[in-house]
PDB file of C-alpha atoms in Angstrom:
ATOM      1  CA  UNK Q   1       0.000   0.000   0.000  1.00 46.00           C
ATOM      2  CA  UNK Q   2       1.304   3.311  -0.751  1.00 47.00           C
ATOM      3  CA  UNK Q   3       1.486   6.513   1.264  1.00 43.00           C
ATOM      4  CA  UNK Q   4      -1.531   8.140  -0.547  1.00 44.00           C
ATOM      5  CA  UNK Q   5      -3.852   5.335  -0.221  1.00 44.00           C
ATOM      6  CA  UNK Q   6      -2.843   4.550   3.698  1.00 45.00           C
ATOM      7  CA  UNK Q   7      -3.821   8.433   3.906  1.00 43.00           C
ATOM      8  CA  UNK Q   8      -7.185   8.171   2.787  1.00 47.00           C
ATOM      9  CA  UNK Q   9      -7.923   4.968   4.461  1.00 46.00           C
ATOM     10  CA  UNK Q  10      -6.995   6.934   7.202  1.00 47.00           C
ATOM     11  CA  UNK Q  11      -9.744   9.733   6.266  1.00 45.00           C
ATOM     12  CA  UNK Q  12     -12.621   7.452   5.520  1.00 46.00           C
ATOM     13  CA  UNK Q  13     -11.965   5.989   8.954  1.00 45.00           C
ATOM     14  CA  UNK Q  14     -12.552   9.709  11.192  1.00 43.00           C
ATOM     15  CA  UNK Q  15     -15.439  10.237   8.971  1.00 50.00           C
ATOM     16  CA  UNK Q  16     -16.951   7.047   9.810  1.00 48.00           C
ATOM     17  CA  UNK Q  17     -16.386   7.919  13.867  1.00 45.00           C
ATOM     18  CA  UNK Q  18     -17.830  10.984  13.470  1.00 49.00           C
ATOM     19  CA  UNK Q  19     -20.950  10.138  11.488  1.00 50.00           C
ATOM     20  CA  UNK Q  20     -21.486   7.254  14.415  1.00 44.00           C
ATOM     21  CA  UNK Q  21     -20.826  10.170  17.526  1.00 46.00           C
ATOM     22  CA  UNK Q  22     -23.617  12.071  15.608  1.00 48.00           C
ATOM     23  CA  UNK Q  23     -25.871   9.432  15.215  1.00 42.00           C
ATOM     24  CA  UNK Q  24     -25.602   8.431  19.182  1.00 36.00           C
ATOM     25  CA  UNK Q  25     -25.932  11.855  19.943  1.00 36.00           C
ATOM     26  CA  UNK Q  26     -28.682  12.294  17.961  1.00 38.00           C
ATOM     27  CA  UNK Q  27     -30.367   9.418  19.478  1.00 36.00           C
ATOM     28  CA  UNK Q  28     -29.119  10.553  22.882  1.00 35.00           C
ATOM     29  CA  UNK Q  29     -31.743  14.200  22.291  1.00 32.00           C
ATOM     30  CA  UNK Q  30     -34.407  12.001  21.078  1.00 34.00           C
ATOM     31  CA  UNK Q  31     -34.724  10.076  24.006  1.00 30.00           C
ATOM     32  CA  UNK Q  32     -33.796  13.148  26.518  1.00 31.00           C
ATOM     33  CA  UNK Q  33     -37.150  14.498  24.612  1.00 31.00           C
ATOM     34  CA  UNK Q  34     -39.455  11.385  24.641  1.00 30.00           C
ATOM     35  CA  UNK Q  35     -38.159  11.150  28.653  1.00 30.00           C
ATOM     36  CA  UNK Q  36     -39.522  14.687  29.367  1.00 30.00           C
ATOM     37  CA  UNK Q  37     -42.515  15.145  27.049  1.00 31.00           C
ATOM     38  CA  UNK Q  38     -43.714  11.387  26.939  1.00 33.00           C
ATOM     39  CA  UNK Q  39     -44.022  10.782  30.800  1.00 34.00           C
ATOM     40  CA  UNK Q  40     -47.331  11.738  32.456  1.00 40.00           C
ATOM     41  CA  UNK Q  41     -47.259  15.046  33.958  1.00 41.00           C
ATOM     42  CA  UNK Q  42     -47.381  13.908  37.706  1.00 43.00           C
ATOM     43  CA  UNK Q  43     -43.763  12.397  37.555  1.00 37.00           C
ATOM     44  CA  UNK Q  44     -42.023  15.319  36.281  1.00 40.00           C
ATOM     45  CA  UNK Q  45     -44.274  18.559  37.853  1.00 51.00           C
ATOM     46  CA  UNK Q  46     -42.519  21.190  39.189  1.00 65.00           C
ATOM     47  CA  UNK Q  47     -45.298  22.928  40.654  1.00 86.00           C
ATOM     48  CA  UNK Q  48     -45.361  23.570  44.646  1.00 92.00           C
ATOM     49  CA  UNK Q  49     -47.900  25.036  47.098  1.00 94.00           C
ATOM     50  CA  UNK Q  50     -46.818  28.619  47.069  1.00 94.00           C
ATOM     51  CA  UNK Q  51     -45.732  30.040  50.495  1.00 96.00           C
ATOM     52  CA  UNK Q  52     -47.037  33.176  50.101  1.00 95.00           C
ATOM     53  CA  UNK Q  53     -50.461  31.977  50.273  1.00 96.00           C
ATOM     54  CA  UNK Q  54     -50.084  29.591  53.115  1.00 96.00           C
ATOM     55  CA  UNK Q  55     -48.538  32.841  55.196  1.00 97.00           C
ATOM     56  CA  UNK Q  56     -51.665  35.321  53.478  1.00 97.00           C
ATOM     57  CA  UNK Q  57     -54.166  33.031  54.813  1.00 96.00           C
ATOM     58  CA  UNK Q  58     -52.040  33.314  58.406  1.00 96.00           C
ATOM     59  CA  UNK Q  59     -52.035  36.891  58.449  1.00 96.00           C
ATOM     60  CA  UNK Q  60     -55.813  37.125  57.523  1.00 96.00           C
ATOM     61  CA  UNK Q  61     -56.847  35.089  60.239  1.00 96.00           C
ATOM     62  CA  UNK Q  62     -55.110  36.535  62.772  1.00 95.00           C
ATOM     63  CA  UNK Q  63     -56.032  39.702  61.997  1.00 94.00           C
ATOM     64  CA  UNK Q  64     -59.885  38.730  61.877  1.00 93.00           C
ATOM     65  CA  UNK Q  65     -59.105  37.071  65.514  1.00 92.00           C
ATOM     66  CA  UNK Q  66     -58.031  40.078  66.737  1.00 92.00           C
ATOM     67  CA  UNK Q  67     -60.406  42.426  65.584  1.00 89.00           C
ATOM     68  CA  UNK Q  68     -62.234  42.571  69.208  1.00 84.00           C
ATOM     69  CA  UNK Q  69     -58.315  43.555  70.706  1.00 81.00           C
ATOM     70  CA  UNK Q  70     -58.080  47.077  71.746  1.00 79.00           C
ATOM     71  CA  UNK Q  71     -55.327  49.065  70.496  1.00 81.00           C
ATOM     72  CA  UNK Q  72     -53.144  48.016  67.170  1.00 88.00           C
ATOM     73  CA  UNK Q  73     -51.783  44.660  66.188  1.00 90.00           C
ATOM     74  CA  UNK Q  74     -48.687  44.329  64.953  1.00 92.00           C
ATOM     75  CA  UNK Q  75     -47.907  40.738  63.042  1.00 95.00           C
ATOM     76  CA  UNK Q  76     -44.930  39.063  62.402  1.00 95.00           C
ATOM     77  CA  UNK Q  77     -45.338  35.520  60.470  1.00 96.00           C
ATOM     78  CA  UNK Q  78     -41.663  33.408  60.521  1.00 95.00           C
ATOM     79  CA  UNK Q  79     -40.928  32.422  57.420  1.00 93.00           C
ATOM     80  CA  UNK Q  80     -41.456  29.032  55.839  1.00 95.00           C
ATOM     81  CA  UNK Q  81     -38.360  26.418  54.903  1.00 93.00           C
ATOM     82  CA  UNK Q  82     -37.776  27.207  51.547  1.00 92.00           C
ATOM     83  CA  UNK Q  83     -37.087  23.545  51.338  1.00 92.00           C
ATOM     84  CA  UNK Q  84     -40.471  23.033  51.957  1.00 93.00           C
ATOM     85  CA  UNK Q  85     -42.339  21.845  48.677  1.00 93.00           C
ATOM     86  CA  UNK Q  86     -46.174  21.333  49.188  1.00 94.00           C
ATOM     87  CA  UNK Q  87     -48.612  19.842  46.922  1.00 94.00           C
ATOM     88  CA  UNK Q  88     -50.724  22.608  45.189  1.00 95.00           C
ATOM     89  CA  UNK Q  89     -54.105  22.808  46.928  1.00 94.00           C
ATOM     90  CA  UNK Q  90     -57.191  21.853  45.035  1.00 93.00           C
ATOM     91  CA  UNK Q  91     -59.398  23.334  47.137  1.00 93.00           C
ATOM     92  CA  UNK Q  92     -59.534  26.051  49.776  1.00 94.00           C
ATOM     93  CA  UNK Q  93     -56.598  27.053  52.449  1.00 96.00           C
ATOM     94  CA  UNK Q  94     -58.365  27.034  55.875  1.00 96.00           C
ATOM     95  CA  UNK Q  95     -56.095  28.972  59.019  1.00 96.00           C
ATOM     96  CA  UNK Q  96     -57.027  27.329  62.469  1.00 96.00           C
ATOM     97  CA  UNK Q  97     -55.604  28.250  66.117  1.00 93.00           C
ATOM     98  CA  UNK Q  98     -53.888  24.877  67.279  1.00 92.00           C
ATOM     99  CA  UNK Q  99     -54.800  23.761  70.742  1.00 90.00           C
ATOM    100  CA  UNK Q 100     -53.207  25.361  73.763  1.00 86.00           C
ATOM    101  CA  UNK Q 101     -52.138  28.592  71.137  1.00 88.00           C
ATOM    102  CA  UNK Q 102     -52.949  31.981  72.109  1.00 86.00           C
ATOM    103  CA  UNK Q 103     -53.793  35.142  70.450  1.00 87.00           C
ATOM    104  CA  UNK Q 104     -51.032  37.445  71.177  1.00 86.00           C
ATOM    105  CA  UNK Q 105     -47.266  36.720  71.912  1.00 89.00           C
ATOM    106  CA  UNK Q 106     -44.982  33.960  70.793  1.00 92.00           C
ATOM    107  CA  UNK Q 107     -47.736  31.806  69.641  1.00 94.00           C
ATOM    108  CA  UNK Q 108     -48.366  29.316  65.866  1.00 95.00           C
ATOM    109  CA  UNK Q 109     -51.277  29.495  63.617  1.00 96.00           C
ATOM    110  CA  UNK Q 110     -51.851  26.389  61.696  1.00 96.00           C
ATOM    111  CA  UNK Q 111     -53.186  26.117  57.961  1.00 97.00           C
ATOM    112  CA  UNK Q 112     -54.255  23.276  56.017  1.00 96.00           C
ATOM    113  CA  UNK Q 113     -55.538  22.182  52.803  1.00 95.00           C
ATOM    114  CA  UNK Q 114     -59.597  21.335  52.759  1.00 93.00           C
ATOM    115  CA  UNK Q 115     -58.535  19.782  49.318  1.00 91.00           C
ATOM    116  CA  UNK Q 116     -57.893  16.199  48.065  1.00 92.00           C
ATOM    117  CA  UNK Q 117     -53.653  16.661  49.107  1.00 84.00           C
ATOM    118  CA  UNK Q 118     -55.103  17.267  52.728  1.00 88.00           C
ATOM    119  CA  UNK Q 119     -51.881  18.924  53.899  1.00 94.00           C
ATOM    120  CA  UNK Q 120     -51.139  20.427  57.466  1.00 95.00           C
ATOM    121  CA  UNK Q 121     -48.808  23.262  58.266  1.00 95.00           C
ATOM    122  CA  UNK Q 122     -47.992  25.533  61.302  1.00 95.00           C
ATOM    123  CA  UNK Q 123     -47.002  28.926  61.035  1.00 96.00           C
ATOM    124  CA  UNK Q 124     -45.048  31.064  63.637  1.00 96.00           C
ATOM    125  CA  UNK Q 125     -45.951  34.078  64.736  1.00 95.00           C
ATOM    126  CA  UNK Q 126     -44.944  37.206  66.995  1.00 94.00           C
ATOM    127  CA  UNK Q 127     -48.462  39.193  67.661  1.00 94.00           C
ATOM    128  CA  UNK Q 128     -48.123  42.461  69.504  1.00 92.00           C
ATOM    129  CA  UNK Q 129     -50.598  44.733  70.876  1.00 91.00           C
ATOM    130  CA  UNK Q 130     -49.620  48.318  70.517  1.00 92.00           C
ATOM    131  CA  UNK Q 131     -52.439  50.620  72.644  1.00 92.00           C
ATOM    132  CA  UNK Q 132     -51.810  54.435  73.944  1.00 94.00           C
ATOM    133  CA  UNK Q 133     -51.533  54.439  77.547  1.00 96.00           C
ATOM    134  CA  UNK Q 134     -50.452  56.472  80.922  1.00 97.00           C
ATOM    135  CA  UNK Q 135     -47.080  55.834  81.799  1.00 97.00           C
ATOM    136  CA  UNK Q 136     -44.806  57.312  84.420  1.00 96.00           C
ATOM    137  CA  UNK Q 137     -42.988  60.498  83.552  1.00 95.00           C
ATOM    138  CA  UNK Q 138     -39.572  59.548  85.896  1.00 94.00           C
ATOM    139  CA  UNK Q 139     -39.399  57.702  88.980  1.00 96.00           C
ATOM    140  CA  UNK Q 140     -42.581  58.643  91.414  1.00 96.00           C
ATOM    141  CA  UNK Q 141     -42.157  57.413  95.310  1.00 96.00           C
ATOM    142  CA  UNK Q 142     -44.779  55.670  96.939  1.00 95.00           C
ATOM    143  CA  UNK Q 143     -47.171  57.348  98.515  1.00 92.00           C
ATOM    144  CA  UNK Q 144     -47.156  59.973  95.634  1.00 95.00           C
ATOM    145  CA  UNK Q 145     -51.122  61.930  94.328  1.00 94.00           C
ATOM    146  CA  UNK Q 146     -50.744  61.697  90.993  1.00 96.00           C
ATOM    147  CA  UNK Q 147     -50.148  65.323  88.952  1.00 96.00           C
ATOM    148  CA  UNK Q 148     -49.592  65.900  85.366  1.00 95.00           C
ATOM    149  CA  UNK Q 149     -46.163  66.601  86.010  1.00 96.00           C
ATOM    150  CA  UNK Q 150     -45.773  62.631  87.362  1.00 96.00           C
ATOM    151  CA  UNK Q 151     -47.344  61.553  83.654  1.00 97.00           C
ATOM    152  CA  UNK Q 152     -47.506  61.215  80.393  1.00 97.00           C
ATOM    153  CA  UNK Q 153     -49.139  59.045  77.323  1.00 97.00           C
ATOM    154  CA  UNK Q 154     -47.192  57.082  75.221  1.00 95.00           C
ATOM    155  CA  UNK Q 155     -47.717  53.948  73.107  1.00 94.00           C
ATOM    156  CA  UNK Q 156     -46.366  50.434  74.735  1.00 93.00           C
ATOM    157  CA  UNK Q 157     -46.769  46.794  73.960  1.00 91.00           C
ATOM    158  CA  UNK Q 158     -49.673  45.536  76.099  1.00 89.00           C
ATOM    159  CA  UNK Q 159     -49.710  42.451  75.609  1.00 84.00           C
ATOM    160  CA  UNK Q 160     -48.135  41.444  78.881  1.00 80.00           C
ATOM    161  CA  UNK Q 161     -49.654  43.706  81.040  1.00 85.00           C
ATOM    162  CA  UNK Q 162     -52.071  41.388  82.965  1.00 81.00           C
ATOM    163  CA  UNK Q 163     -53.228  44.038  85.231  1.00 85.00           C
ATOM    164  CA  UNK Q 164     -55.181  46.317  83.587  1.00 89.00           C
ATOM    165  CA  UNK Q 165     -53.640  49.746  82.391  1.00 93.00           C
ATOM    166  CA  UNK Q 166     -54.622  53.502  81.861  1.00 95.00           C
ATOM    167  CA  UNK Q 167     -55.603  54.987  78.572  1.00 93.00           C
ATOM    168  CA  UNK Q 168     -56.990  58.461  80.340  1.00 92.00           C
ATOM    169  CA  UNK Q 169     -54.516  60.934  82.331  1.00 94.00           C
ATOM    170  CA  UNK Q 170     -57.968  61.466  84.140  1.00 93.00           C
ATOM    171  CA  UNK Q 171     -58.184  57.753  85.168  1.00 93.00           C
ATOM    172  CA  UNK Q 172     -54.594  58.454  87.428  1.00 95.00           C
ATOM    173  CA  UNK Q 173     -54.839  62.231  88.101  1.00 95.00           C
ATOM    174  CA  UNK Q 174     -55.144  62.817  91.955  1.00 92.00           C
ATOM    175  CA  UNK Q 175     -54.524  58.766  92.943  1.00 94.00           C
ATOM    176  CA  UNK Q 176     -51.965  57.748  95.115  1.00 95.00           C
ATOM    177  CA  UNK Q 177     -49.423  55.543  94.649  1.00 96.00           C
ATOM    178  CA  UNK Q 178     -49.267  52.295  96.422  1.00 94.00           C
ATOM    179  CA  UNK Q 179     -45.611  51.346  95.753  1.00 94.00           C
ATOM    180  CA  UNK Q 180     -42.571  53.455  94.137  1.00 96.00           C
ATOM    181  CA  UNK Q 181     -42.347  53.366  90.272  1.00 96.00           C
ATOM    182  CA  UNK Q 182     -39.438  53.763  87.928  1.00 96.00           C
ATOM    183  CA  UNK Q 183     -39.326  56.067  84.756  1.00 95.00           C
ATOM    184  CA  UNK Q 184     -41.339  54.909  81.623  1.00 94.00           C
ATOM    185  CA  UNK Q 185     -43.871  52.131  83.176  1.00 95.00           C
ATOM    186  CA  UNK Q 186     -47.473  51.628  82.965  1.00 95.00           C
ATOM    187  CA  UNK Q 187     -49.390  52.841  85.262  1.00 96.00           C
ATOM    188  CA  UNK Q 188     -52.011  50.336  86.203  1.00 95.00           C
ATOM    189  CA  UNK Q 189     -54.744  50.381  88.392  1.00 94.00           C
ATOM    190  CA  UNK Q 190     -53.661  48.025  90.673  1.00 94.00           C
ATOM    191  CA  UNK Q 191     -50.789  50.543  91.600  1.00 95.00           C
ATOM    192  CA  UNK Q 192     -53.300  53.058  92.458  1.00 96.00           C
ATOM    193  CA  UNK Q 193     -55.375  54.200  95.715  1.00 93.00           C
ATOM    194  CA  UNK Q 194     -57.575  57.037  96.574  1.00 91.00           C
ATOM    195  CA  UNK Q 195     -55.567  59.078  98.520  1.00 91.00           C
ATOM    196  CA  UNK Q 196     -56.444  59.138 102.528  1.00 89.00           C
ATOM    197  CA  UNK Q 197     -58.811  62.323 102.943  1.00 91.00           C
ATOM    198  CA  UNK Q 198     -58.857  61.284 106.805  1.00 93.00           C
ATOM    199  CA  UNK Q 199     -56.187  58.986 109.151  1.00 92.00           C
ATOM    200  CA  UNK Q 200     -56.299  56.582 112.269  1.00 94.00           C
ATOM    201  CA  UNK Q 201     -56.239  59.117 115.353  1.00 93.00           C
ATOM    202  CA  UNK Q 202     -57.291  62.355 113.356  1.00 93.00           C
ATOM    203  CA  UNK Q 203     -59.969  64.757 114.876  1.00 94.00           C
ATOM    204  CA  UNK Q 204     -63.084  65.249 112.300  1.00 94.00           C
ATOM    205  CA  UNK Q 205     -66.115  66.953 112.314  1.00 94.00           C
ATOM    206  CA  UNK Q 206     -68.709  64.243 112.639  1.00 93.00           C
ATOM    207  CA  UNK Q 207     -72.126  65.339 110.340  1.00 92.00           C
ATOM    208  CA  UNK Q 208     -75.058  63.677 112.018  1.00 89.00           C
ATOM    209  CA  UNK Q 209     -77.957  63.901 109.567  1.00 87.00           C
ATOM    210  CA  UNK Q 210     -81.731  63.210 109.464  1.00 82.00           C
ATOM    211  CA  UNK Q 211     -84.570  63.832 107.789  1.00 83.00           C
ATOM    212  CA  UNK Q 212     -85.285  67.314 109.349  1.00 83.00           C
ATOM    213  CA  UNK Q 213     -82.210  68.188 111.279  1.00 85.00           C
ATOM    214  CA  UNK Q 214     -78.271  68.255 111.067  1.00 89.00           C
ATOM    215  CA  UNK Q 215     -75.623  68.004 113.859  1.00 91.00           C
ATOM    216  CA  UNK Q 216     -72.280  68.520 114.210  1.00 93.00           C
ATOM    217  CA  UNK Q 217     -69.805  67.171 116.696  1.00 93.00           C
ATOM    218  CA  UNK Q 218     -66.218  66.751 117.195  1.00 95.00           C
ATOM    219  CA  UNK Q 219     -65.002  63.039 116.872  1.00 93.00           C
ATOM    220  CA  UNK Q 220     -61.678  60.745 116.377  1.00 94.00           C
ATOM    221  CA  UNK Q 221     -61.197  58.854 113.577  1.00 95.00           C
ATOM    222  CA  UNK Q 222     -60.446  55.072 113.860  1.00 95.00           C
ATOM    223  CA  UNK Q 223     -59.164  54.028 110.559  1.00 94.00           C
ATOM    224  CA  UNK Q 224     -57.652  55.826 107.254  1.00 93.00           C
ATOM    225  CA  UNK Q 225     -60.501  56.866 105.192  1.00 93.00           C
ATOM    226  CA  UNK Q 226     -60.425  58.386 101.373  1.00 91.00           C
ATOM    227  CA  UNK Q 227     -63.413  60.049 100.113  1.00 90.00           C
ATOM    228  CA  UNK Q 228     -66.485  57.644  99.509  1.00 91.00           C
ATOM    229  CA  UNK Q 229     -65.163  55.313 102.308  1.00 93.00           C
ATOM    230  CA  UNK Q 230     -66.861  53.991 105.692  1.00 95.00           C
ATOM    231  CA  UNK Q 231     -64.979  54.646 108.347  1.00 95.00           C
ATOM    232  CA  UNK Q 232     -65.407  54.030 112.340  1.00 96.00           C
ATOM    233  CA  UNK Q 233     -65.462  57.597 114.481  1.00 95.00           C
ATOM    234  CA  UNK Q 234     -65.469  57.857 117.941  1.00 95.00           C
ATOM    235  CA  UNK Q 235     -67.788  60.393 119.327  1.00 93.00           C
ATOM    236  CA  UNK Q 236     -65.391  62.852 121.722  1.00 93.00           C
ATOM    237  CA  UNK Q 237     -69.047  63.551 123.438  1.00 90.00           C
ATOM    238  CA  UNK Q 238     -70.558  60.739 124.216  1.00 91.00           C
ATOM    239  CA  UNK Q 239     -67.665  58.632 123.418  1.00 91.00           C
ATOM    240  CA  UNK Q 240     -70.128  56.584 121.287  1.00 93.00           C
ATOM    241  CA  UNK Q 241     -68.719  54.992 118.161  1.00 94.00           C
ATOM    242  CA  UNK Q 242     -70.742  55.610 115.285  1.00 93.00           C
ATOM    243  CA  UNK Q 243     -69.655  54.308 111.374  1.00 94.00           C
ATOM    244  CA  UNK Q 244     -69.947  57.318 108.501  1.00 93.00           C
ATOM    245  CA  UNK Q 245     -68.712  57.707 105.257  1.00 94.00           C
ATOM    246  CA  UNK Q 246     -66.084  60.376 104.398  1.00 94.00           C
ATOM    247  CA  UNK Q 247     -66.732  63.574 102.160  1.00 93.00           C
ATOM    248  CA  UNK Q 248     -64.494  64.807 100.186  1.00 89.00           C
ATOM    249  CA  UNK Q 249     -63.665  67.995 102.313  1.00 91.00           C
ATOM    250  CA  UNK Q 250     -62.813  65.129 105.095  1.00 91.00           C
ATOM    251  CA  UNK Q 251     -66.062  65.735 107.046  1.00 93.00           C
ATOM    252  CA  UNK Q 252     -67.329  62.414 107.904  1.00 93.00           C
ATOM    253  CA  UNK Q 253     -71.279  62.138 107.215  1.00 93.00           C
ATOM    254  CA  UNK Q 254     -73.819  59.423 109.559  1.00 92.00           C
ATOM    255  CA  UNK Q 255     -76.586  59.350 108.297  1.00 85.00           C
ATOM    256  CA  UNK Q 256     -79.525  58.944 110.941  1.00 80.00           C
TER     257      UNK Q 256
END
């Protein structure tokens, strides 16, 4: 064999690779495209539940749960794993409150799928309730009547506040406080009292009343009394004790 004909042996040899490489890649596309268009649908669906719908339906229950709350809600929904791949609901999404869950705080809503998947989820949420309330201008000692000086309103988180608070300056104006409080708390109720109009051992002016007649006397007071109370009162006369009810201008009034 000569050099020329070795040469195109050679040739005819490459050609006939390459026209088998295209025919198995050729065959190699054909069944890449019978794979993904001939299988049903179900075994090669990409389509997931989408999360922003599961945390919508949250959010909108929530907020119709706390409609009734005073003040403003603030929510904040965790977000879900973004691993998390859910079967598309065929029907409605329906938001529950699992058992033992509360309204407010660190709490979980759940939502589920009313569909054929029938799919549960929880969702985590922070719920805050925002309201405009009296709070303490600086630290007030015990003992204290209430001024506008001592206060101020200011919006707080309520949702721990298991006593009751103030949304009215006129609700703590002239009260006494029970107890010292620091700068920037909320006043409650509980920390308030009606300041004494009248104290154990005082002399008062005793107001015996009836139908036609009033008499006045001096008298000793038994007790601490704030205005609206009943209160014991010794009679410095007679040294009769009698039971009245204070007035506001610490006069105490038995009614005969």
């Amino acid at each position: 064999m000569n050099m020329h004909s070795h040469t195109e042996s050679r040739h005819h040899h490459w050609d006939g690779a390459r026209s088998a490489r295209r025919c198995v890649i050729a065959t190699q596309i054909a069944l890449a495209v019978t794979f993904t268009f001939g299988l049903p649908a179900a075994a090669h669906a990409t389509a997931t539940q989408s999360h922003a719908a599961i945390l919508e339906t949250a959010r909108a229950f929530l907020q119709q749960q706390l409609k009734a709350n005073p003040g403003r809600s603030e929510i904040r929904l965790g977000q879900l794993d973004r691993r998390l791949r859910l079967v598309p609901c065929d029907g409605a999404l329906r938001a529950f409150l699992p058992a033992g869950a509360a309204v407010t705080g660190n709490t979980s809503v759940g939502v589920q799928c009313t569909g054929s998947a029938a799919w549960k989820i929880r969702v985590q949420a922070q719920i805050a309730i925002v309201d405009r309330v009296v709070i303490s201008r600086g630290f007030i000692p015990r003992g204290t009547v209430l001024t506008r000086e001592h206060l101020t309103l200011a919006e707080r988180e309520i949702n721990a506040v298991s006593q009751g608070y103030i949304k009215d300056m006129d609700g703590a104006l002239g009260k006494q406080l029970k107890y010292p409080i620091r700068e920037g708390l909320i006043v409650t109720p509980g920390m308030l009292e009606r300041p004494a109009l009248v104290k154990r051992g005082d002399e008062v002016t005793i107001l015996s009343r009836g139908n036609t007649f009033e008499v006045r006397m001096k008298g000793n007071a038994l007790a601490n009394g704030a205005e609206g109370d009943r209160i014991r009162v010794r009679n410095l006369n007679s040294s009769r004790i009698i039971e009245g009810t204070v007035r506001a201008d610490g006069t105490v009034v038995v009614q005969m």
